CSV table of C-alpha atoms in Angstrom, one decimal:
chain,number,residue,atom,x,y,z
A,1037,UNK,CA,55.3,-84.1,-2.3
A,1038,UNK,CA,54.9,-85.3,-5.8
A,1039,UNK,CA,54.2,-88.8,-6.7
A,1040,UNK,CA,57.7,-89.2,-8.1
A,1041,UNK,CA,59.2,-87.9,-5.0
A,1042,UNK,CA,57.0,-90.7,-2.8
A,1043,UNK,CA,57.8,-93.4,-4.7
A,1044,UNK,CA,61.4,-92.6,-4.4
A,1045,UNK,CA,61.3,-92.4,-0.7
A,1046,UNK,CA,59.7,-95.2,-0.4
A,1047,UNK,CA,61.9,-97.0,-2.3
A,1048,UNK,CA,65.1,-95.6,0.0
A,1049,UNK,CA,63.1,-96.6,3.2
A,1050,UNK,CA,62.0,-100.3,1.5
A,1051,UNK,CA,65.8,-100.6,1.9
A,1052,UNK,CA,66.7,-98.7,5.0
A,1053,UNK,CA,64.3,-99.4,7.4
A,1054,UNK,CA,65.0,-103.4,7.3
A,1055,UNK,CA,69.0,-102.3,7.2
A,1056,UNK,CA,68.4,-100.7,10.6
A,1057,UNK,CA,66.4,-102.7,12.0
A,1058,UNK,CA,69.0,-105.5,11.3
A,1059,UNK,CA,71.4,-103.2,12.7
A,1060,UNK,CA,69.9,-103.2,15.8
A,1061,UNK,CA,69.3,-106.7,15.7
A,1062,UNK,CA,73.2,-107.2,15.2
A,1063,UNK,CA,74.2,-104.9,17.8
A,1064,UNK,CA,71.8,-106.6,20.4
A,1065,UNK,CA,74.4,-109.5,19.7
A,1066,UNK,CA,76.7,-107.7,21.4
A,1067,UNK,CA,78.1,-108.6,25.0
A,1068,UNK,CA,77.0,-105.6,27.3
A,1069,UNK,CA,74.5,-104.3,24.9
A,1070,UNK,CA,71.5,-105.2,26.9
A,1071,UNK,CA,72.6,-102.8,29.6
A,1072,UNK,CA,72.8,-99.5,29.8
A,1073,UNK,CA,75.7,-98.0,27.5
A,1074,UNK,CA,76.7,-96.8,24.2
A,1075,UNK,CA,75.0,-100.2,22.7
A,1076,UNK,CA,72.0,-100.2,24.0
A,1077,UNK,CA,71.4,-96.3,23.0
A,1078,UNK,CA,72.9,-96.7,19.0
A,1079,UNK,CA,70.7,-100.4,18.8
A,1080,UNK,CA,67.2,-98.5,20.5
A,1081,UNK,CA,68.0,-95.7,17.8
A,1082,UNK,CA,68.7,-97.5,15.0
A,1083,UNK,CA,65.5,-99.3,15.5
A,1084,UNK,CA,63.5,-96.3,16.1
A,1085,UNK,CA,64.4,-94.5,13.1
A,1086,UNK,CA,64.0,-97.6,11.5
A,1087,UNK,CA,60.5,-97.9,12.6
A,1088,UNK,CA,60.0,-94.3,11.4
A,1089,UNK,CA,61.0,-95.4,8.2
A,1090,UNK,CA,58.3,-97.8,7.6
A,1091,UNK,CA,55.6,-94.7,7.2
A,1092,UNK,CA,56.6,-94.2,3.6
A,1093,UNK,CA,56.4,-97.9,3.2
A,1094,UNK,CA,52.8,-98.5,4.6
A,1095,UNK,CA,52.1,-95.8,2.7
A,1096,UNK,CA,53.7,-96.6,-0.8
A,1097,UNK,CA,51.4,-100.2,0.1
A,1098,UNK,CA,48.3,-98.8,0.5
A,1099,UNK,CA,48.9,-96.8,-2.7
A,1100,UNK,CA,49.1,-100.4,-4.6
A,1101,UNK,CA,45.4,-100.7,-3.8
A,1102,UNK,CA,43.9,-98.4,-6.7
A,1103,UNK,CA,41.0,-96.8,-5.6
A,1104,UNK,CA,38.9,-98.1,-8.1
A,1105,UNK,CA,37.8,-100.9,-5.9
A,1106,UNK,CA,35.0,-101.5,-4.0
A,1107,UNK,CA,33.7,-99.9,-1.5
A,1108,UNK,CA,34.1,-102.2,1.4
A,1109,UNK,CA,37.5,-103.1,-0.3
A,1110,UNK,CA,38.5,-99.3,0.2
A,1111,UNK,CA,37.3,-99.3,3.8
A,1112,UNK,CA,39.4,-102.6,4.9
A,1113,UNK,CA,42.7,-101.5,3.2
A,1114,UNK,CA,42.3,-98.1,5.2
A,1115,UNK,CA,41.3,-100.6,8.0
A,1116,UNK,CA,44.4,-102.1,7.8
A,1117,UNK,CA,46.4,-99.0,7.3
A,1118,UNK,CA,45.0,-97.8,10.6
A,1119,UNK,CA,45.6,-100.1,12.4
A,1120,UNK,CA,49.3,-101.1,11.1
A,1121,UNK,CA,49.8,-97.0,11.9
A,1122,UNK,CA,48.3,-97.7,15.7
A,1123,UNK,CA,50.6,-100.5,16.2
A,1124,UNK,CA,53.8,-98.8,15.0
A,1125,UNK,CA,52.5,-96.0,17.2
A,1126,UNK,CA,53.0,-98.5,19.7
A,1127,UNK,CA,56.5,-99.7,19.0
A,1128,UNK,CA,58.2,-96.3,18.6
A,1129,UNK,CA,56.3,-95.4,22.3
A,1130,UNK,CA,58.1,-98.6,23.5
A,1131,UNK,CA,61.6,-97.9,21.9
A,1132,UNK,CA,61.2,-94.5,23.0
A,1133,UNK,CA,60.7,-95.5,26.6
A,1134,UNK,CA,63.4,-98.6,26.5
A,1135,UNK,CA,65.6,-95.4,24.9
A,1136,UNK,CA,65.0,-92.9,27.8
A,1137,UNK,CA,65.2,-95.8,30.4
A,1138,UNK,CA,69.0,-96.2,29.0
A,1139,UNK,CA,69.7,-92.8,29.4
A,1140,UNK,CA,68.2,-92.2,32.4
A,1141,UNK,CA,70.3,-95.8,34.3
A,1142,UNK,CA,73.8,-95.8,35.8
A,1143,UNK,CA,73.3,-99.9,36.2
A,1144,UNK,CA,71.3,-102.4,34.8
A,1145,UNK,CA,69.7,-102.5,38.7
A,1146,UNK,CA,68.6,-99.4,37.9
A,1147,UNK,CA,67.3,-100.0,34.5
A,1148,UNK,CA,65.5,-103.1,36.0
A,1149,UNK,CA,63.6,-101.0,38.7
A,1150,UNK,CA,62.5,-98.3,36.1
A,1151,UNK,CA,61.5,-100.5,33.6
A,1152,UNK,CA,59.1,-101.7,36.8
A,1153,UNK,CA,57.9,-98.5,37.4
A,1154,UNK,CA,57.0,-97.5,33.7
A,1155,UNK,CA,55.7,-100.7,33.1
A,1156,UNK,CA,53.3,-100.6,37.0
A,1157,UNK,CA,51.5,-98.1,35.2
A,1158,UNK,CA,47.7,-99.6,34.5
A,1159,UNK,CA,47.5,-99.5,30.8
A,1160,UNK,CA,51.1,-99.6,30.0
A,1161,UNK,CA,52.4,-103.1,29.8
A,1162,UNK,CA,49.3,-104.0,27.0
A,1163,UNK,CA,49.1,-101.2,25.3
A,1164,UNK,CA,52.5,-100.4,24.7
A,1165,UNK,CA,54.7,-103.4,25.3
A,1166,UNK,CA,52.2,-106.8,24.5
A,1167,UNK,CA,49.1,-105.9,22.5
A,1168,UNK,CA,49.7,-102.3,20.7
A,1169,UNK,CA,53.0,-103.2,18.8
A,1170,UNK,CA,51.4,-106.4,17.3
A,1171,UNK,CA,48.9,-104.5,15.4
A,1172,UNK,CA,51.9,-102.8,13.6
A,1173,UNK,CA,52.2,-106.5,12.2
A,1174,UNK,CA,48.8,-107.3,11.4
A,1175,UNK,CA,47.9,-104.6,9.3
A,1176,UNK,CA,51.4,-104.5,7.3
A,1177,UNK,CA,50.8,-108.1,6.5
A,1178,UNK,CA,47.3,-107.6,5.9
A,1179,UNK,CA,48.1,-104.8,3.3
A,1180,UNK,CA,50.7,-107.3,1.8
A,1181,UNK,CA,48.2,-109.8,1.3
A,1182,UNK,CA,45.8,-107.5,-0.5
A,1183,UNK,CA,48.3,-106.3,-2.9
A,1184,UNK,CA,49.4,-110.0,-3.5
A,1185,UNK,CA,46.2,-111.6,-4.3
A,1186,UNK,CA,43.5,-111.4,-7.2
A,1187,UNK,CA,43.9,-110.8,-10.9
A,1188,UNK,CA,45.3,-107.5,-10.5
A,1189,UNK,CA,47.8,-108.2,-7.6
A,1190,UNK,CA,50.9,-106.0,-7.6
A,1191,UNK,CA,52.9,-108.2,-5.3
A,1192,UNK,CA,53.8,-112.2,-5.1
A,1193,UNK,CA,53.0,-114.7,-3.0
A,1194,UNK,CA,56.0,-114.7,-1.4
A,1195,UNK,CA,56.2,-110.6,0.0
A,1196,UNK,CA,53.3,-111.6,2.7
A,1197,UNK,CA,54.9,-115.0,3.4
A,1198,UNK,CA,58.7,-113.3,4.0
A,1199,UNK,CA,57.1,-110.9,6.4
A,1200,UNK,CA,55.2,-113.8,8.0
A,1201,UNK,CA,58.4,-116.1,8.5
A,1202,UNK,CA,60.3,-112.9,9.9
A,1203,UNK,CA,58.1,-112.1,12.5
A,1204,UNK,CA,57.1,-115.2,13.9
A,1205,UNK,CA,61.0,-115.7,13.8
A,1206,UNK,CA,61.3,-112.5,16.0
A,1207,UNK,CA,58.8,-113.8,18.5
A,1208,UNK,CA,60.3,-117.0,19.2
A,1209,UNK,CA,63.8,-115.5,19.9
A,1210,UNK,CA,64.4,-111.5,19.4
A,1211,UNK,CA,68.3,-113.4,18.4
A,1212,UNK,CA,66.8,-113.7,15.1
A,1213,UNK,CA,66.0,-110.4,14.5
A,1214,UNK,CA,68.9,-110.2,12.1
A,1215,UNK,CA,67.2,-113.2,9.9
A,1216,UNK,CA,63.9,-111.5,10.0
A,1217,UNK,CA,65.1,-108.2,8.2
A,1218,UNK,CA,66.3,-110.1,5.7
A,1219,UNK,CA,63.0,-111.8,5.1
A,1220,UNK,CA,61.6,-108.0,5.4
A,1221,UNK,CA,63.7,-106.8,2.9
A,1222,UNK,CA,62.8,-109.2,1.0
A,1223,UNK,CA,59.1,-109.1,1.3
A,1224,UNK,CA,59.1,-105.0,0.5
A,1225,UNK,CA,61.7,-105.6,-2.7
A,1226,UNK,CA,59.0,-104.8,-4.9
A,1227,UNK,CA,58.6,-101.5,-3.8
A,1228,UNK,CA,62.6,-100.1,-4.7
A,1229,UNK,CA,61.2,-101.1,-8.0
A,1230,UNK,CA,59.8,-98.1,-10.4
A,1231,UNK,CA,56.5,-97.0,-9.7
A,1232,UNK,CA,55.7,-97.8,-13.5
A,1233,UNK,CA,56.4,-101.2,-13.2
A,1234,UNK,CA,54.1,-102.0,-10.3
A,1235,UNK,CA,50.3,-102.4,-11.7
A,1236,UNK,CA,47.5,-101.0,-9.2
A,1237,UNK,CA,46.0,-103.6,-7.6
A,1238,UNK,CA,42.3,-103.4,-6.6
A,1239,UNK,CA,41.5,-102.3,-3.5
């Protein structure tokens, strides 16, 4: 895929994966929505394609950092890559799960007792549902932060502050999920802009 080609789908998902993931936000509004039903299964698959979505866009982020940098500059935006790739890793396990756990339930008693059973599972409940999906967080903001700092910044200020205010929005109430793809969208508006208009950053 040619750079042209990137840049473009990064600019689509910079777009669409906030849109979905304010879908789902909007749909979790819904009475009935938290059980098993047609609500639950279009919100858990709205979010997970719009977690898939955000590959182009950590992507298109680490591209900002040219690689002219330093060494150790280099080695901690690839740091931060990794691990923001580990922690949506994470999250698409744990929509995938909450996804198949719909399917799978007649009742939300049912849904109840085999969220328990997944969630028994040594290992499970950290890596997948408490630990794992923040690193998804950490590293996208830490790659913000890199492209909006120093002389030859790409971003402003105000991209790693958006996606700061979103998420700790999310994690004091998933109700304002809706609010904090706004501030997502937001924070990655930069990148629907043309690739020619974005200076590389250094690394």
């Amino acid at each position: 895929m040619n750079a042209t080609r990137t840049a473009r789908l990064a600019s689509y998902a910079a777009v669409g994966a906030p849109a979905l993931m304010a879908l789902y936000g909007g749909i979790r509004l819904v009475p009935g929505s938290r059980q098993p039903g047609l609500g639950w299964t279009a919100g858990h698959t709205a979010m997970f394609a719009g977690l898939l979505l955000f590959v182009p866009v950590l992507l298109a982020l680490r591209a900002l950092l040219a690689p002219r940098g330093t060494t150790a500059g280099r080695l901690a935006a690839n740091a931060a890559l990794g691990t923001a790739f580990a922690g949506l890793l994470a999250s698409l396990v744990q929509i995938g799960i909450d996804l198949c756990v719909g399917v799978l339930s007649a009742t939300k008693d049912e849904q109840s007792r085999l969220f328990g059973r997944i969630q028994d599972v040594p290992g499970v409940l950290p890596a997948v549902y408490q630990v794992g999906p923040l690193l998804f967080y950490v590293g996208l903001l830490a790659l913000l932060v890199a492209a909006s700092v120093g002389a030859g910044r790409t971003l402003r200020w105000w991209s790693p502050v958006l996606m700061l205010v979103g998420t700790v929005a999310t994690a004091a109430d998933l109700a304002f999920i809706p609010l904090a793809a706004v501030c997502y969208l937001g924070a990655l508006a930069p990148l629907t802009r043309p690739a020619a208009a974005l200076r590389p950053a250094l690394a």
